[in-house]
Amino acid sequence: MTRVLVPRVNGLCYGGDYNPEQWPEEVWAEDAKLMREAGVNLATVGVFAWSALEPAPGRYEFGWLDRVLDLLHGAGVAVDLATATASPPPWFSHRYPESLPVDADGRRLTYGSRQAFCPSSPAYRQAALALAGALADRYHDHPALAMWHVHNEYGCHNPRCYCDVSAAAFRDWLRDRYRDLATLNEAWGTAFWSQRYTGWEQVQPPRTTTTTPNPTHLLDFQRFCSDALLALFKAERDLLHRRSPGVPVTTNLMATGNFAVLDYWRWAPEMTGKDRLVSMDHYIVPGDPVAPPAAQVAYGADRTRSLAGGPWLLMEHSTSALSWRPYNPAKPPGQLIRDSLSHVARGSEGALFFQWRASRYGGEKWHSAMVPHAGTDSKIWREVVTLGGHLQRLAEVRGATVRAQVAILFDHESAWASDGPSQPSAEMSAVPEIRRWHAALWRMGVTADFAHPAHDLSRYHLVLVPSLYLIDDAAAANLHRYAAAGGTLVIGPYSGIADERDHVRLGGYPGAFRDLLGVYVDEFFPLPPGGTVSLDSGATGRVWTEHARAEAGTTVLASYADGPVANCPAITRRSVGAGTAYYLGTRLADADLAALLASAGAQPALPGAPPGLEAVRRAHDDGRSYLFLLNHAGADAVVPASGVDLLTGATWPDRVTVPAGGVVVLRE
Amino acid sequence: MTRVLVPRVNGLCYGGDYNPEQWPEEVWAEDAKLMREAGVNLATVGVFAWSALEPAPGRYEFGWLDRVLDLLHGAGVAVDLATATASPPPWFSHRYPESLPVDADGRRLTYGSRQAFCPSSPAYRQAALALAGALADRYHDHPALAMWHVHNEYGCHNPRCYCDVSAAAFRDWLRDRYRDLATLNEAWGTAFWSQRYTGWEQVQPPRTTTTTPNPTHLLDFQRFCSDALLALFKAERDLLHRRSPGVPVTTNLMATGNFAVLDYWRWAPEMTGKDRLVSMDHYIVPGDPVAPPAAQVAYGADRTRSLAGGPWLLMEHSTSALSWRPYNPAKPPGQLIRDSLSHVARGSEGALFFQWRASRYGGEKWHSAMVPHAGTDSKIWREVVTLGGHLQRLAEVRGATVRAQVAILFDHESAWASDGPSQPSAEMSAVPEIRRWHAALWRMGVTADFAHPAHDLSRYHLVLVPSLYLIDDAAAANLHRYAAAGGTLVIGPYSGIADERDHVRLGGYPGAFRDLLGVYVDEFFPLPPGGTVSLDSGATGRVWTEHARAEAGTTVLASYADGPVANCPAITRRSVGAGTAYYLGTRLADADLAALLASAGAQPALPGAPPGLEAVRRAHDDGRSYLFLLNHAGADAVVPASGVDLLTGATWPDRVTVPAGGVVVLRE
Amino acid sequence: MTRVLVPRVNGLCYGGDYNPEQWPEEVWAEDAKLMREAGVNLATVGVFAWSALEPAPGRYEFGWLDRVLDLLHGAGVAVDLATATASPPPWFSHRYPESLPVDADGRRLTYGSRQAFCPSSPAYRQAALALAGALADRYHDHPALAMWHVHNEYGCHNPRCYCDVSAAAFRDWLRDRYRDLATLNEAWGTAFWSQRYTGWEQVQPPRTTTTTPNPTHLLDFQRFCSDALLALFKAERDLLHRRSPGVPVTTNLMATGNFAVLDYWRWAPEMTGKDRLVSMDHYIVPGDPVAPPAAQVAYGADRTRSLAGGPWLLMEHSTSALSWRPYNPAKPPGQLIRDSLSHVARGSEGALFFQWRASRYGGEKWHSAMVPHAGTDSKIWREVVTLGGHLQRLAEVRGATVRAQVAILFDHESAWASDGPSQPSAEMSAVPEIRRWHAALWRMGVTADFAHPAHDLSRYHLVLVPSLYLIDDAAAANLHRYAAAGGTLVIGPYSGIADERDHVRLGGYPGAFRDLLGVYVDEFFPLPPGGTVSLDSGATGRVWTEHARAEAGTTVLASYADGPVANCPAITRRSVGAGTAYYLGTRLADADLAALLASAGAQPALPGAPPGLEAVRRAHDDGRSYLFLLNHAGADAVVPASGVDLLTGATWPDRVTVPAGGVVVLRE
């Protein structure tokens, strides 16, 4: 049976964050009218309404929210009701100054912006749960209530707090992990630089110190910080399950750019299953050096789908410009619709925006919205209305899933560790490289999932490991088993190097993968900034090279033709049981990487599609299948496909013309 | 009747900051001799002498200053006597540590440099007024005393203090402005991000917070900070008026580069009228991307004249290199004289320098002076002597004024707001753009005033609005009236957008100017960093474009030929009553901007002057007129003008030859 | 008699830092075996072992160290035993939080890294001396003990502390220097900006202030900070002399890149003489803009030899990559050996590395070592073994010295002062320029010493003064005497400018050298960033020019052909008694500088050597002489030299072939 994420909404979800507390009530009526005009069926209400809901400690003002929910319900708009705990009001912060976050320099930040609280603060937790509880009690049976929206973007601005309260919580977390100081000392390697702890009270957050801090200390602090925020989510979620049973609960994760501050693999299990759903915010990063906007959208959607293990919900994206970058470009005509439908193609059960109506004041007044400052006489509003119609016509897609044959491994802990202090090269950051491999697949038309190294990978033909510096023994064995059972692995450089404590695996790199790959590296030779190296295959390497040898049974596919390790192997292949393991010792240029991935078996969803034509398939378990064709190019594209276009009703017998900038969704 | 700024000085003022406390008394006698040699008639004494004047709390040592004033008086040098309050001595700061300024991070700065005090500190205010009073009592009838110099460069290093004392003063200021918290909450838009204040004690300076702060909070804090320093000035001024009646009072403002931290439109009325004068410091910014050195001089002088509403006094500039930039170039031969005379041409009643004698120690020992380290055997000294002679020959210019036909609108509050957080493009800063338009006029030979949007503009043929993001309704109506009465307006992009609370004006941009200009914009399309766009007129746009349409009755002068809004109008013109309003939707390249300004009616003072020849006219009310011709180029210039050169006595019947690097001042 | 630095070690020293506390004891046995295999005869033990040696206050655990020393002794490896005081354990820092260093912003740094202590902390000093004393008492007669290694790299991460304890110590130091506040006020020029001190309690470290701080305040604080650390060294050294008599004592200085935080000319006399030796750490800076790696090695060695006044010991360098740079390249094959032998050629009595065995955890796990992560199957290990053999064959070199005929003046105080605030040009930093002149000599094959301006320079034919902004009268007279007695001086720009209080010398630049050089400068004309100027000799100048004239008797060798001071003299020469003084008023390009130095008399050790062939001679007092030939180029080099190659035993009668990347050491 197809799982329905938001039962109270029919078809796909459409809408956005709605902040009526910013507007006089006469505007609300117009909002309801325009929502109906645009086909909006879901509004997220109250995300930053704490100060409006609880203007003084324990004194709640729900009247205005009652009116909002009634109004929306009357307009046929369901409500994703926020617990409003993301941004405590000034009275709270002023009353509990110790709840404000402290940075690594010991500087206590102040309120006036948002998310100004220490994740470990008991005062904050108590106040947040009280508010969430009051909301649950009042609205759990309101007919507009479709789902609960816990908090907002956990970790967006306060992922790490270094205050004394956080220090105590960190020590508790460490006691759970290590039990005794001897184990902690061994894990952190405190014999180095004479930093052995002899009493728990000596252990602090990694506050600013004289020079290189302890890498494992940092890594554990990042693990703790992710868990501290997760604990807050779980507390709100459990309260809502108790006091508003049967209503789905989510919190909006973040998939923008290189964001990887929280270990979402630990969050996902807490957000899936009965009465829960995974939702995500995604924003395009202007001028991103790794991926064009459409590939960024695909990355965000593919990551979220992988976390959800199926359909998910796009909680926020933008109709046009952001406001929090130095330069905030607007979306050209058509991109609003393409971006939304790309998310839907990749598993989202709809498209929601931040926000419904553009603010006229405050820190995000220049963020685009569904109703811009100019009002309905605007490019944005016209596209918003068009998109609303499209989504209604796509209702039958709800519940269908995307089945990828390629997985890309993504491990937060490894990424944190390889971004740690005193690395061989500052350019070996993992997340941008993972995104670069994903963008290579996207350009090839290949839809990919993301996976954790410990996951069951058996359903994938091909598993890519762009950068996996840190891996524990069990996960390493999992990858070996995957290949031995017939899978194909492609492993990039600086992988398999350290264990889960960030201890280097001795005896030759790439450590955990040395035997799997049949490659032995005795020394890294990072390239200077901007440096390149040529391979005898004609390919170009960047950033990194290695003094390596291929062991017996390993095939050298390409060697370095120049550079500091000329003649050493650069790309190798080895048979592993029924499968194959490729190794890359350098960072191949985009085109060369694509060629290698193709030769390793990456297959596009629609062979023969021209550049800029994105093709993604989403299908029901019963076989009903939909081919989304999004043309990001400036010229019409004719592609070999057939079916009925759900958006227009047109039937295409064998070839489909996708207009420049347009979208076709074929029921195949 | 011509207003005389410094009655005790005959002719134009000449001299500089004189800090005898840095030198043994035997040097003083040489100083007096050299001042006489150079024609110095005014010395600013005591600017940083607090620790010499009051070495312990309440214990004054005036003996040395008596001797200095007597010596100068004997040498025919009048004294601009400083109140010496700019830099409290160590004993003060050590005794009142709470008087030291605190930054947004909560870091309390220390003494050892200068201006290390919190503008709202009661201890500082009391001590400063006590010192100023003691000086007034002692010297109010000294024959050398020509004027009072309050403090020094208010706001140069401590414009904003975030301490608790400042917080209380800020709250008082806000109570005056808003009366109640409800009004403040509405003005600041605290419904956004749940930051509604429910008690005055919750309101703080905009200290460092988690992410984007509240823009109106920031804007009001900047207004408050300017007013807090202004209150200090007024307190010293009023004391001097009481205890040293009849002696002119000033403080030296700053017109260097992009400096706009204080709202000088609020200061100017406090510095004009009986026994008051406007004075200014101006320093050239090496490598400034907007304007060459001579245009920077013109900008500083034009701004100060506009504040003064007539003649003013150049209190500080440099004979050659500065010392507070990473790279401090020296002035080539002749520039010292041209810079000084450009200030005089534009209304200064003389030329003073920082400083008389170059320090041999301390933080400014590498700042040039009238007597350099090398002494009188130097390029600088020789030019200083020459300039002294020139100024004597220009005595009759005193009291003459400059009459510009073009005004450029400059509004500090708007500039602060458009430099606020989370803007569409970080490149839309107002002050550099205002300076760029001024430099375009300067290259064209057009002399311009600066004006506030609420000023009576009726005396100008042309009013330029390079960047005016924020404007209140009254000022917007003022501009409309100006055009309707026959004036010509040229308005640049991102103007008219917000009201005085930084609330966006809804219904389509450019908000307050939408009807005036007959242009409707529904969305901004900022260009990427370094991006350009072509107009069908052949012009080039930068930084910014807009999705716009021209309403009926509006003439499109140029449209975008490419870029994200191809075919949209870029430059428009509309008749408004008896006048005309031009709109630019992009930032035109320098040459294209100049062409537009010419077509809008900007007229040079001396048509036909070659590039690099600066021509400015200064005239008495009785019709006596002087044409200053400054040749910044490397070749002699022959220009169509006639009269007697005051500097040489030569008579030029119809054409004047201005030597390369030289200056001619014609009595026309 | 030849002085033997480490009597207990025969021949040259070979080994590195050995940190057995990071490894289980079963690894120790392998260490001993491998050390023997590599020819290691000296291991530095315990540098960061404080927390292992004293796990709780006053409780010492020496058992493990006993076993380590016994094991090493059994393997024929002598021990350089550290006092282990460089990095206090967490229990110490937690117990004495006031011992943690505070930065200029008032931020107290925390532990967890290394060297987290305030140099003026009494608690630290007491604990450090207690530990050093306990070690001395236990091991002073251990047969493995060859020398004592005090602390580690003084000043590496905590050179300056701004806490209140440091403030008090700074005041004590100032009282010693100035006796009374009047003298301090005069020296610091506190009349400037009204900062006269009237009580000692007002004097603080130069904490962050509002704008430019007082330059002499800064300078004295740097002097104090160097002395504060030196006092710590002397305290440990004296304790060791008392409680472990007859055992040599050292501490490892730093000669990497531009490091000049401590005034080593004040340290050197405390590290030479009976039972003392100078040792140094040297690391190559990747991508250094001034000097290639081999020239950096030569610079480090030449500086250390000059401090030692003869043979010295290379305490640390790297076998390959560092880990504390953004990009850490590995050494190509052969460089490990060349770098070590270049140090030996230039006076080191051996070659030690950080470290023996690469750490598998902690902040330096990516720093290369003698036993890499990969183990003995590695390029590094093979070169380590080869180098061990080489050093054994070079035993007879021990005690020989290098005699240079050129000295380069290097003065820390001057370098600090010219890097002070508010300078004419930020590009006039002294140390990089000194290193650039050294690199020019290195490329020419000229071996140079470094000297202090007050040293007896009579043994040098040529003395270079690349940058000496600050000089006292006595040192200036010393240079004059040197030239007058027949020496040749070459003085670069911005030299002789200020006295020891950083007071500008008046009457024309270059101040102290005006008469010596016969050059008079009235004004500096620094060039804009990246700017160049042409000389009429065809040479190119950078960064700096001056408005100068040559006095009678001074020969102008080149004048500016363009730029802001066209036609002024750029290079001059003047006879001074029996000698000659050259002056450069600009920073000559590398090749032009080399040409000038050659014409001034710089002579290579081996005329005719090809580029990349480094030739250095080291000789015994009895005439036995060794010519080290290091080929840094990619092709074999044939050079005119003869003798027996100590490394191979081959005899070369008249011409020697030095293989590409290889080394020949001729007994001449």
mmCIF file with all atom_site columns, N, CA and C in Angstrom, chain C residues 242-275:
data_model
loop_
_atom_site.group_PDB
_atom_site.id
_atom_site.type_symbol
_atom_site.label_atom_id
_atom_site.label_alt_id
_atom_site.label_comp_id
_atom_site.label_asym_id
_atom_site.label_entity_id
_atom_site.label_seq_id
_atom_site.pdbx_PDB_ins_code
_atom_site.Cartn_x
_atom_site.Cartn_y
_atom_site.Cartn_z
_atom_site.occupancy
_atom_site.B_iso_or_equiv
_atom_site.pdbx_formal_charge
_atom_site.auth_seq_id
_atom_site.auth_comp_id
_atom_site.auth_asym_id
_atom_site.auth_atom_id
_atom_site.pdbx_PDB_model_num
ATOM 1   N N  . ARG C 1 242 ? 72.766 22.850 37.820 1.00 0.00 ? 242 ARG C N  1
ATOM 2   C CA . ARG C 1 242 ? 72.998 22.544 39.236 1.00 0.00 ? 242 ARG C CA 1
ATOM 3   C C  . ARG C 1 242 ? 72.772 21.075 39.542 1.00 0.00 ? 242 ARG C C  1
ATOM 4   N N  . ARG C 1 243 ? 71.704 20.522 39.006 1.00 0.00 ? 243 ARG C N  1
ATOM 5   C CA . ARG C 1 243 ? 71.293 19.200 39.467 1.00 0.00 ? 243 ARG C CA 1
ATOM 6   C C  . ARG C 1 243 ? 71.655 18.084 38.489 1.00 0.00 ? 243 ARG C C  1
ATOM 7   N N  . SER C 1 244 ? 72.246 18.465 37.344 1.00 0.00 ? 244 SER C N  1
ATOM 8   C CA . SER C 1 244 ? 72.739 17.456 36.402 1.00 0.00 ? 244 SER C CA 1
ATOM 9   C C  . SER C 1 244 ? 74.010 17.995 35.771 1.00 0.00 ? 244 SER C C  1
ATOM 10  N N  . PRO C 1 245 ? 75.002 18.250 36.591 1.00 0.00 ? 245 PRO C N  1
ATOM 11  C CA . PRO C 1 245 ? 76.192 18.954 36.095 1.00 0.00 ? 245 PRO C CA 1
ATOM 12  C C  . PRO C 1 245 ? 76.918 18.158 35.018 1.00 0.00 ? 245 PRO C C  1
ATOM 13  N N  . GLY C 1 246 ? 77.479 18.898 34.082 1.00 0.00 ? 246 GLY C N  1
ATOM 14  C CA . GLY C 1 246 ? 78.297 18.268 33.051 1.00 0.00 ? 246 GLY C CA 1
ATOM 15  C C  . GLY C 1 246 ? 77.518 17.762 31.865 1.00 0.00 ? 246 GLY C C  1
ATOM 16  N N  . VAL C 1 247 ? 76.210 17.835 31.910 1.00 0.00 ? 247 VAL C N  1
ATOM 17  C CA . VAL C 1 247 ? 75.420 17.365 30.777 1.00 0.00 ? 247 VAL C CA 1
ATOM 18  C C  . VAL C 1 247 ? 75.002 18.578 29.935 1.00 0.00 ? 247 VAL C C  1
ATOM 19  N N  . PRO C 1 248 ? 75.257 18.541 28.631 1.00 0.00 ? 248 PRO C N  1
ATOM 20  C CA . PRO C 1 248 ? 74.909 19.696 27.798 1.00 0.00 ? 248 PRO C CA 1
ATOM 21  C C  . PRO C 1 248 ? 73.414 19.998 27.844 1.00 0.00 ? 248 PRO C C  1
ATOM 22  N N  . VAL C 1 249 ? 73.126 21.294 27.778 1.00 0.00 ? 249 VAL C N  1
ATOM 23  C CA . VAL C 1 249 ? 71.737 21.763 27.816 1.00 0.00 ? 249 VAL C CA 1
ATOM 24  C C  . VAL C 1 249 ? 71.462 22.595 26.561 1.00 0.00 ? 249 VAL C C  1
ATOM 25  N N  . THR C 1 250 ? 70.285 22.373 26.000 1.00 0.00 ? 250 THR C N  1
ATOM 26  C CA . THR C 1 250 ? 69.859 23.211 24.878 1.00 0.00 ? 250 THR C CA 1
ATOM 27  C C  . THR C 1 250 ? 68.368 23.452 24.962 1.00 0.00 ? 250 THR C C  1
ATOM 28  N N  . THR C 1 251 ? 67.888 24.309 24.108 1.00 0.00 ? 251 THR C N  1
ATOM 29  C CA . THR C 1 251 ? 66.461 24.338 23.775 1.00 0.00 ? 251 THR C CA 1
ATOM 30  C C  . THR C 1 251 ? 66.394 24.546 22.288 1.00 0.00 ? 251 THR C C  1
ATOM 31  N N  . ASN C 1 252 ? 65.357 24.017 21.656 1.00 0.00 ? 252 ASN C N  1
ATOM 32  C CA . ASN C 1 252 ? 65.300 24.098 20.197 1.00 0.00 ? 252 ASN C CA 1
ATOM 33  C C  . ASN C 1 252 ? 64.663 25.408 19.752 1.00 0.00 ? 252 ASN C C  1
ATOM 34  N N  . LEU C 1 253 ? 65.484 26.245 19.119 1.00 0.00 ? 253 LEU C N  1
ATOM 35  C CA . LEU C 1 253 ? 65.016 27.512 18.543 1.00 0.00 ? 253 LEU C CA 1
ATOM 36  C C  . LEU C 1 253 ? 64.299 27.224 17.221 1.00 0.00 ? 253 LEU C C  1
ATOM 37  N N  . MET C 1 254 ? 63.829 28.279 16.576 1.00 0.00 ? 254 MET C N  1
ATOM 38  C CA . MET C 1 254 ? 63.078 28.112 15.327 1.00 0.00 ? 254 MET C CA 1
ATOM 39  C C  . MET C 1 254 ? 63.621 29.047 14.261 1.00 0.00 ? 254 MET C C  1
ATOM 40  N N  . ALA C 1 255 ? 63.875 28.508 13.080 1.00 0.00 ? 255 ALA C N  1
ATOM 41  C CA . ALA C 1 255 ? 64.434 29.323 12.001 1.00 0.00 ? 255 ALA C CA 1
ATOM 42  C C  . ALA C 1 255 ? 63.586 29.249 10.740 1.00 0.00 ? 255 ALA C C  1
ATOM 43  N N  . THR C 1 256 ? 62.340 28.858 10.894 1.00 0.00 ? 256 THR C N  1
ATOM 44  C CA . THR C 1 256 ? 61.469 28.656 9.741  1.00 0.00 ? 256 THR C CA 1
ATOM 45  C C  . THR C 1 256 ? 60.945 29.977 9.198  1.00 0.00 ? 256 THR C C  1
ATOM 46  N N  . GLY C 1 257 ? 61.007 30.125 7.905  1.00 0.00 ? 257 GLY C N  1
ATOM 47  C CA . GLY C 1 257 ? 60.347 31.242 7.217  1.00 0.00 ? 257 GLY C CA 1
ATOM 48  C C  . GLY C 1 257 ? 60.658 32.584 7.831  1.00 0.00 ? 257 GLY C C  1
ATOM 49  N N  . ASN C 1 258 ? 59.621 33.352 8.099  1.00 0.00 ? 258 ASN C N  1
ATOM 50  C CA . ASN C 1 258 ? 59.782 34.705 8.629  1.00 0.00 ? 258 ASN C CA 1
ATOM 51  C C  . ASN C 1 258 ? 59.744 34.753 10.157 1.00 0.00 ? 258 ASN C C  1
ATOM 52  N N  . PHE C 1 259 ? 59.798 33.605 10.804 1.00 0.00 ? 259 PHE C N  1
ATOM 53  C CA . PHE C 1 259 ? 59.683 33.617 12.265 1.00 0.00 ? 259 PHE C CA 1
ATOM 54  C C  . PHE C 1 259 ? 60.781 34.474 12.876 1.00 0.00 ? 259 PHE C C  1
ATOM 55  N N  . ALA C 1 260 ? 60.359 35.465 13.666 1.00 0.00 ? 260 ALA C N  1
ATOM 56  C CA . ALA C 1 260 ? 61.341 36.337 14.323 1.00 0.00 ? 260 ALA C CA 1
ATOM 57  C C  . ALA C 1 260 ? 60.742 36.916 15.595 1.00 0.00 ? 260 ALA C C  1
ATOM 58  N N  . VAL C 1 261 ? 59.942 36.126 16.272 1.00 0.00 ? 261 VAL C N  1
ATOM 59  C CA . VAL C 1 261 ? 59.194 36.633 17.427 1.00 0.00 ? 261 VAL C CA 1
ATOM 60  C C  . VAL C 1 261 ? 60.091 36.813 18.643 1.00 0.00 ? 261 VAL C C  1
ATOM 61  N N  . LEU C 1 262 ? 61.117 35.993 18.744 1.00 0.00 ? 262 LEU C N  1
ATOM 62  C CA . LEU C 1 262 ? 62.043 36.113 19.869 1.00 0.00 ? 262 LEU C CA 1
ATOM 63  C C  . LEU C 1 262 ? 63.359 36.719 19.377 1.00 0.00 ? 262 LEU C C  1
ATOM 64  N N  . ASP C 1 263 ? 63.954 37.524 20.223 1.00 0.00 ? 263 ASP C N  1
ATOM 65  C CA . ASP C 1 263 ? 65.225 38.167 19.865 1.00 0.00 ? 263 ASP C CA 1
ATOM 66  C C  . ASP C 1 263 ? 66.373 37.198 20.165 1.00 0.00 ? 263 ASP C C  1
ATOM 67  N N  . TYR C 1 264 ? 66.661 36.334 19.187 1.00 0.00 ? 264 TYR C N  1
ATOM 68  C CA . TYR C 1 264 ? 67.631 35.269 19.416 1.00 0.00 ? 264 TYR C CA 1
ATOM 69  C C  . TYR C 1 264 ? 69.029 35.795 19.686 1.00 0.00 ? 264 TYR C C  1
ATOM 70  N N  . TRP C 1 265 ? 69.311 37.026 19.296 1.00 0.00 ? 265 TRP C N  1
ATOM 71  C CA . TRP C 1 265 ? 70.637 37.567 19.642 1.00 0.00 ? 265 TRP C CA 1
ATOM 72  C C  . TRP C 1 265 ? 70.771 37.710 21.164 1.00 0.00 ? 265 TRP C C  1
ATOM 73  N N  . ARG C 1 266 ? 69.649 37.860 21.855 1.00 0.00 ? 266 ARG C N  1
ATOM 74  C CA . ARG C 1 266 ? 69.705 37.876 23.316 1.00 0.00 ? 266 ARG C CA 1
ATOM 75  C C  . ARG C 1 266 ? 69.688 36.468 23.900 1.00 0.00 ? 266 ARG C C  1
ATOM 76  N N  . TRP C 1 267 ? 69.211 35.514 23.140 1.00 0.00 ? 267 TRP C N  1
ATOM 77  C CA . TRP C 1 267 ? 69.172 34.133 23.604 1.00 0.00 ? 267 TRP C CA 1
ATOM 78  C C  . TRP C 1 267 ? 70.524 33.432 23.406 1.00 0.00 ? 267 TRP C C  1
ATOM 79  N N  . ALA C 1 268 ? 71.174 33.748 22.275 1.00 0.00 ? 268 ALA C N  1
ATOM 80  C CA . ALA C 1 268 ? 72.367 32.978 21.900 1.00 0.00 ? 268 ALA C CA 1
ATOM 81  C C  . ALA C 1 268 ? 73.434 32.971 23.006 1.00 0.00 ? 268 ALA C C  1
ATOM 82  N N  . PRO C 1 269 ? 73.732 34.115 23.636 1.00 0.00 ? 269 PRO C N  1
ATOM 83  C CA . PRO C 1 269 ? 74.771 34.060 24.672 1.00 0.00 ? 269 PRO C CA 1
ATOM 84  C C  . PRO C 1 269 ? 74.394 33.163 25.844 1.00 0.00 ? 269 PRO C C  1
ATOM 85  N N  . GLU C 1 270 ? 73.101 32.956 26.043 1.00 0.00 ? 270 GLU C N  1
ATOM 86  C CA . GLU C 1 270 ? 72.658 32.082 27.139 1.00 0.00 ? 270 GLU C CA 1
ATOM 87  C C  . GLU C 1 270 ? 72.696 30.617 26.745 1.00 0.00 ? 270 GLU C C  1
ATOM 88  N N  . MET C 1 271 ? 72.969 30.347 25.473 1.00 0.00 ? 271 MET C N  1
ATOM 89  C CA . MET C 1 271 ? 72.935 28.969 24.987 1.00 0.00 ? 271 MET C CA 1
ATOM 90  C C  . MET C 1 271 ? 74.296 28.487 24.519 1.00 0.00 ? 271 MET C C  1
ATOM 91  N N  . THR C 1 272 ? 75.313 29.303 24.693 1.00 0.00 ? 272 THR C N  1
ATOM 92  C CA . THR C 1 272 ? 76.646 28.909 24.245 1.00 0.00 ? 272 THR C CA 1
ATOM 93  C C  . THR C 1 272 ? 77.592 28.869 25.437 1.00 0.00 ? 272 THR C C  1
ATOM 94  N N  . GLY C 1 273 ? 78.724 28.234 25.228 1.00 0.00 ? 273 GLY C N  1
ATOM 95  C CA . GLY C 1 273 ? 79.689 28.085 26.314 1.00 0.00 ? 273 GLY C CA 1
ATOM 96  C C  . GLY C 1 273 ? 79.583 26.699 26.926 1.00 0.00 ? 273 GLY C C  1
ATOM 97  N N  . LYS C 1 274 ? 80.178 26.561 28.081 1.00 0.00 ? 274 LYS C N  1
ATOM 98  C CA . LYS C 1 274 ? 80.318 25.246 28.731 1.00 0.00 ? 274 LYS C CA 1
ATOM 99  C C  . LYS C 1 274 ? 78.957 24.577 28.967 1.00 0.00 ? 274 LYS C C  1
ATOM 100 N N  . ASP C 1 275 ? 78.852 23.328 28.546 1.00 0.00 ? 275 ASP C N  1
ATOM 101 C CA . ASP C 1 275 ? 77.658 22.513 28.755 1.00 0.00 ? 275 ASP C CA 1
ATOM 102 C C  . ASP C 1 275 ? 76.393 23.118 28.149 1.00 0.00 ? 275 ASP C C  1
#
